[in-house]
Amino acid sequence: MHTSPSPAVQALSLFLSENNEGLQNAALVLGGGKALKRVQHLLDHLGEARQLTRRARLDLVALHELFTLKYVGDPLRLETALFAEIDPMDPMVEEICLLTDRLEDHMRAIDAASDLPVFDFDIAA
């Protein structure tokens, strides 16, 4: 028996599909080749999946952490070096910010539609 994805997961899949190129570019700029491959896997998986798997949830959290610059500032992380190379006036910065906000909105919508939290957002923040 196949189950249909929830409307929130469908909306997330549509967002990822419509912003495929921008998400991949942002992942590459902020996290390098490894981050790009992770996003590509996520895009492929959600294009085919009927449910949000554990792996997809982990990939979404990792993407959110990358886009919100969670690890920038740690001198041992690649993200810090890559972030230092970004020109703050580059139009790409605004696009990444918009993608980040929309990604988080979709993740929160999935949480709101679920009986239990799917993503670990800090409610106090």
C-alpha atoms as an extended CHARMM CRD file, in Angstrom:
* protein
*
       125  EXT
         1         1  MET       CA              0.0000000000        0.0000000000        0.0000000000  PROA      1               0.0000000000
         2         2  HSD       CA              1.3550000000        3.4310000000       -0.9750000000  PROA      2               0.0000000000
         3         3  THR       CA              0.6080000000        6.4700000000        1.0950000000  PROA      3               0.0000000000
         4         4  SER       CA              0.5280000000        9.9700000000       -0.2740000000  PROA      4               0.0000000000
         5         5  PRO       CA              2.9060000000       12.5160000000        1.1670000000  PROA      5               0.0000000000
         6         6  SER       CA              1.3290000000       15.0830000000        3.4450000000  PROA      6               0.0000000000
         7         7  PRO       CA              0.4900000000       18.4850000000        1.9490000000  PROA      7               0.0000000000
         8         8  ALA       CA              3.3990000000       19.9810000000        3.9430000000  PROA      8               0.0000000000
         9         9  VAL       CA              5.8580000000       17.4420000000        2.5030000000  PROA      9               0.0000000000
        10        10  GLN       CA              4.4250000000       18.0020000000       -0.9770000000  PROA      10              0.0000000000
        11        11  ALA       CA              4.9360000000       21.7700000000       -0.5530000000  PROA      11              0.0000000000
        12        12  LEU       CA              8.5280000000       21.1790000000        0.5810000000  PROA      12              0.0000000000
        13        13  SER       CA              9.1810000000       18.9360000000       -2.4280000000  PROA      13              0.0000000000
        14        14  LEU       CA              7.7670000000       21.5810000000       -4.7540000000  PROA      14              0.0000000000
        15        15  PHE       CA              9.9300000000       24.2810000000       -3.1400000000  PROA      15              0.0000000000
        16        16  LEU       CA             13.0410000000       22.1140000000       -3.5050000000  PROA      16              0.0000000000
        17        17  SER       CA             12.1980000000       21.3290000000       -7.1100000000  PROA      17              0.0000000000
        18        18  GLU       CA             11.4990000000       24.9400000000       -8.0560000000  PROA      18              0.0000000000
        19        19  ASN       CA             14.6950000000       26.1410000000       -6.3600000000  PROA      19              0.0000000000
        20        20  ASN       CA             16.8980000000       23.2270000000       -7.3580000000  PROA      20              0.0000000000
        21        21  GLU       CA             19.6780000000       25.2720000000       -8.9570000000  PROA      21              0.0000000000
        22        22  GLY       CA             19.7650000000       27.9780000000       -6.2800000000  PROA      22              0.0000000000
        23        23  LEU       CA             19.8960000000       25.4000000000       -3.4760000000  PROA      23              0.0000000000
        24        24  GLN       CA             22.7410000000       23.5470000000       -5.1520000000  PROA      24              0.0000000000
        25        25  ASN       CA             24.6970000000       26.7480000000       -5.8090000000  PROA      25              0.0000000000
        26        26  ALA       CA             24.2240000000       27.9230000000       -2.2220000000  PROA      26              0.0000000000
        27        27  ALA       CA             25.2890000000       24.5380000000       -0.8360000000  PROA      27              0.0000000000
        28        28  LEU       CA             28.4200000000       24.5580000000       -2.9750000000  PROA      28              0.0000000000
        29        29  VAL       CA             29.3720000000       28.1160000000       -2.0110000000  PROA      29              0.0000000000
        30        30  LEU       CA             28.7140000000       27.6050000000        1.7060000000  PROA      30              0.0000000000
        31        31  GLY       CA             29.7970000000       24.0040000000        2.1770000000  PROA      31              0.0000000000
        32        32  GLY       CA             31.7990000000       22.7810000000       -0.7930000000  PROA      32              0.0000000000
        33        33  GLY       CA             31.4670000000       19.5740000000       -2.7630000000  PROA      33              0.0000000000
        34        34  LYS       CA             30.3040000000       17.3900000000        0.1230000000  PROA      34              0.0000000000
        35        35  ALA       CA             27.4080000000       19.7470000000        0.8600000000  PROA      35              0.0000000000
        36        36  LEU       CA             26.5140000000       19.8760000000       -2.8230000000  PROA      36              0.0000000000
        37        37  LYS       CA             26.3400000000       16.0650000000       -3.0230000000  PROA      37              0.0000000000
        38        38  ARG       CA             24.1370000000       15.9550000000        0.0690000000  PROA      38              0.0000000000
        39        39  VAL       CA             21.7110000000       18.4670000000       -1.4510000000  PROA      39              0.0000000000
        40        40  GLN       CA             21.6570000000       16.5650000000       -4.7300000000  PROA      40              0.0000000000
        41        41  HSD       CA             20.8190000000       13.3600000000       -2.8760000000  PROA      41              0.0000000000
        42        42  LEU       CA             18.0470000000       15.1570000000       -1.0050000000  PROA      42              0.0000000000
        43        43  LEU       CA             16.6070000000       16.5970000000       -4.2100000000  PROA      43              0.0000000000
        44        44  ASP       CA             16.6770000000       13.2020000000       -5.9100000000  PROA      44              0.0000000000
        45        45  HSD       CA             15.1790000000       11.4320000000       -2.9190000000  PROA      45              0.0000000000
        46        46  LEU       CA             12.3170000000       13.8360000000       -2.3150000000  PROA      46              0.0000000000
        47        47  GLY       CA             11.5150000000       13.8250000000       -6.0030000000  PROA      47              0.0000000000
        48        48  GLU       CA             10.8180000000       10.0920000000       -5.7620000000  PROA      48              0.0000000000
        49        49  ALA       CA              9.7800000000        9.4680000000       -2.1450000000  PROA      49              0.0000000000
        50        50  ARG       CA              6.2940000000        9.2060000000       -0.7950000000  PROA      50              0.0000000000
        51        51  GLN       CA              7.3560000000        9.9670000000        2.7690000000  PROA      51              0.0000000000
        52        52  LEU       CA              9.9570000000       12.0220000000        4.5490000000  PROA      52              0.0000000000
        53        53  THR       CA             12.5510000000        9.4060000000        5.5040000000  PROA      53              0.0000000000
        54        54  ARG       CA             15.0050000000        9.6670000000        8.3670000000  PROA      54              0.0000000000
        55        55  ARG       CA             17.8210000000       10.3000000000        5.8700000000  PROA      55              0.0000000000
        56        56  ALA       CA             15.8620000000       13.1070000000        4.1940000000  PROA      56              0.0000000000
        57        57  ARG       CA             15.1440000000       14.6950000000        7.5790000000  PROA      57              0.0000000000
        58        58  LEU       CA             18.8500000000       14.5600000000        8.4530000000  PROA      58              0.0000000000
        59        59  ASP       CA             19.7590000000       16.0660000000        5.0780000000  PROA      59              0.0000000000
        60        60  LEU       CA             17.2190000000       18.8600000000        5.5610000000  PROA      60              0.0000000000
        61        61  VAL       CA             18.5780000000       19.6560000000        9.0190000000  PROA      61              0.0000000000
        62        62  ALA       CA             22.1290000000       19.6740000000        7.6420000000  PROA      62              0.0000000000
        63        63  LEU       CA             21.0500000000       21.9960000000        4.8280000000  PROA      63              0.0000000000
        64        64  HSD       CA             19.3330000000       24.3140000000        7.2940000000  PROA      64              0.0000000000
        65        65  GLU       CA             22.4270000000       24.3490000000        9.5120000000  PROA      65              0.0000000000
        66        66  LEU       CA             24.6160000000       25.1150000000        6.4990000000  PROA      66              0.0000000000
        67        67  PHE       CA             22.3850000000       27.9360000000        5.2880000000  PROA      67              0.0000000000
        68        68  THR       CA             22.0740000000       29.4620000000        8.7790000000  PROA      68              0.0000000000
        69        69  LEU       CA             25.8840000000       29.4310000000        9.0850000000  PROA      69              0.0000000000
        70        70  LYS       CA             25.8260000000       27.2560000000       12.2070000000  PROA      70              0.0000000000
        71        71  TYR       CA             29.4470000000       26.1910000000       11.8440000000  PROA      71              0.0000000000
        72        72  VAL       CA             30.9350000000       29.4350000000       10.5340000000  PROA      72              0.0000000000
        73        73  GLY       CA             33.4130000000       30.6580000000       13.0880000000  PROA      73              0.0000000000
        74        74  ASP       CA             34.8930000000       27.2510000000       13.8510000000  PROA      74              0.0000000000
        75        75  PRO       CA             38.4030000000       27.5510000000       12.3910000000  PROA      75              0.0000000000
        76        76  LEU       CA             38.5410000000       23.8000000000       11.7750000000  PROA      76              0.0000000000
        77        77  ARG       CA             35.4660000000       23.7860000000        9.5340000000  PROA      77              0.0000000000
        78        78  LEU       CA             35.4830000000       24.2670000000        5.7700000000  PROA      78              0.0000000000
        79        79  GLU       CA             32.3590000000       26.4310000000        6.1000000000  PROA      79              0.0000000000
        80        80  THR       CA             34.3940000000       29.1210000000        7.8620000000  PROA      80              0.0000000000
        81        81  ALA       CA             36.9260000000       29.3940000000        5.0490000000  PROA      81              0.0000000000
        82        82  LEU       CA             34.2590000000       29.3460000000        2.3420000000  PROA      82              0.0000000000
        83        83  PHE       CA             32.1800000000       31.9790000000        4.1020000000  PROA      83              0.0000000000
        84        84  ALA       CA             35.2080000000       34.2740000000        4.3510000000  PROA      84              0.0000000000
        85        85  GLU       CA             35.4440000000       34.2470000000        0.5440000000  PROA      85              0.0000000000
        86        86  ILE       CA             31.8910000000       35.5430000000        0.0070000000  PROA      86              0.0000000000
        87        87  ASP       CA             31.4550000000       39.1910000000       -0.9220000000  PROA      87              0.0000000000
        88        88  PRO       CA             28.6060000000       40.5130000000        1.2870000000  PROA      88              0.0000000000
        89        89  MET       CA             27.4280000000       42.6770000000       -1.6330000000  PROA      89              0.0000000000
        90        90  ASP       CA             27.0530000000       39.7010000000       -3.9780000000  PROA      90              0.0000000000
        91        91  PRO       CA             23.3630000000       39.2700000000       -4.9640000000  PROA      91              0.0000000000
        92        92  MET       CA             23.7970000000       35.5890000000       -4.1290000000  PROA      92              0.0000000000
        93        93  VAL       CA             23.7780000000       36.5300000000       -0.4180000000  PROA      93              0.0000000000
        94        94  GLU       CA             20.2130000000       37.8190000000       -0.6270000000  PROA      94              0.0000000000
        95        95  GLU       CA             19.1290000000       34.7110000000       -2.5590000000  PROA      95              0.0000000000
        96        96  ILE       CA             20.6480000000       32.4440000000        0.1020000000  PROA      96              0.0000000000
        97        97  CYS       CA             18.8450000000       34.3820000000        2.8280000000  PROA      97              0.0000000000
        98        98  LEU       CA             15.5160000000       34.0240000000        1.0110000000  PROA      98              0.0000000000
        99        99  LEU       CA             16.0760000000       30.3150000000        0.3990000000  PROA      99              0.0000000000
       100       100  THR       CA             16.9650000000       29.8500000000        4.0670000000  PROA      100             0.0000000000
       101       101  ASP       CA             13.7930000000       31.5780000000        5.2530000000  PROA      101             0.0000000000
       102       102  ARG       CA             11.5960000000       29.5970000000        2.8790000000  PROA      102             0.0000000000
       103       103  LEU       CA             13.2930000000       26.3030000000        3.7530000000  PROA      103             0.0000000000
       104       104  GLU       CA             12.7250000000       26.9310000000        7.4540000000  PROA      104             0.0000000000
       105       105  ASP       CA              9.0850000000       27.8760000000        6.7930000000  PROA      105             0.0000000000
       106       106  HSD       CA              8.5470000000       24.5260000000        5.0510000000  PROA      106             0.0000000000
       107       107  MET       CA             10.3030000000       22.6140000000        7.8080000000  PROA      107             0.0000000000
       108       108  ARG       CA              8.1790000000       24.3470000000       10.4510000000  PROA      108             0.0000000000
       109       109  ALA       CA              5.0170000000       23.5810000000        8.4610000000  PROA      109             0.0000000000
       110       110  ILE       CA              5.9380000000       19.8920000000        8.4770000000  PROA      110             0.0000000000
       111       111  ASP       CA              6.4720000000       20.0810000000       12.2360000000  PROA      111             0.0000000000
       112       112  ALA       CA              3.1310000000       21.8210000000       12.7240000000  PROA      112             0.0000000000
       113       113  ALA       CA              1.3180000000       19.1660000000       10.6790000000  PROA      113             0.0000000000
       114       114  SER       CA              2.9100000000       16.2730000000       12.6140000000  PROA      114             0.0000000000
       115       115  ASP       CA              1.8660000000       14.7440000000       15.8930000000  PROA      115             0.0000000000
       116       116  LEU       CA              5.4910000000       14.7870000000       17.0540000000  PROA      116             0.0000000000
       117       117  PRO       CA              8.2300000000       17.2660000000       16.1030000000  PROA      117             0.0000000000
       118       118  VAL       CA             10.0940000000       16.1780000000       12.9790000000  PROA      118             0.0000000000
       119       119  PHE       CA             12.8750000000       18.7690000000       13.1860000000  PROA      119             0.0000000000
       120       120  ASP       CA             14.6670000000       19.9820000000       16.2780000000  PROA      120             0.0000000000
       121       121  PHE       CA             14.0820000000       23.7350000000       16.2560000000  PROA      121             0.0000000000
       122       122  ASP       CA             14.9810000000       25.6860000000       19.3550000000  PROA      122             0.0000000000
       123       123  ILE       CA             11.5710000000       27.0370000000       20.3450000000  PROA      123             0.0000000000
       124       124  ALA       CA             13.1130000000       29.6670000000       22.6380000000  PROA      124             0.0000000000
       125       125  ALA       CA             15.1000000000       31.2590000000       19.8350000000  PROA      125             0.0000000000
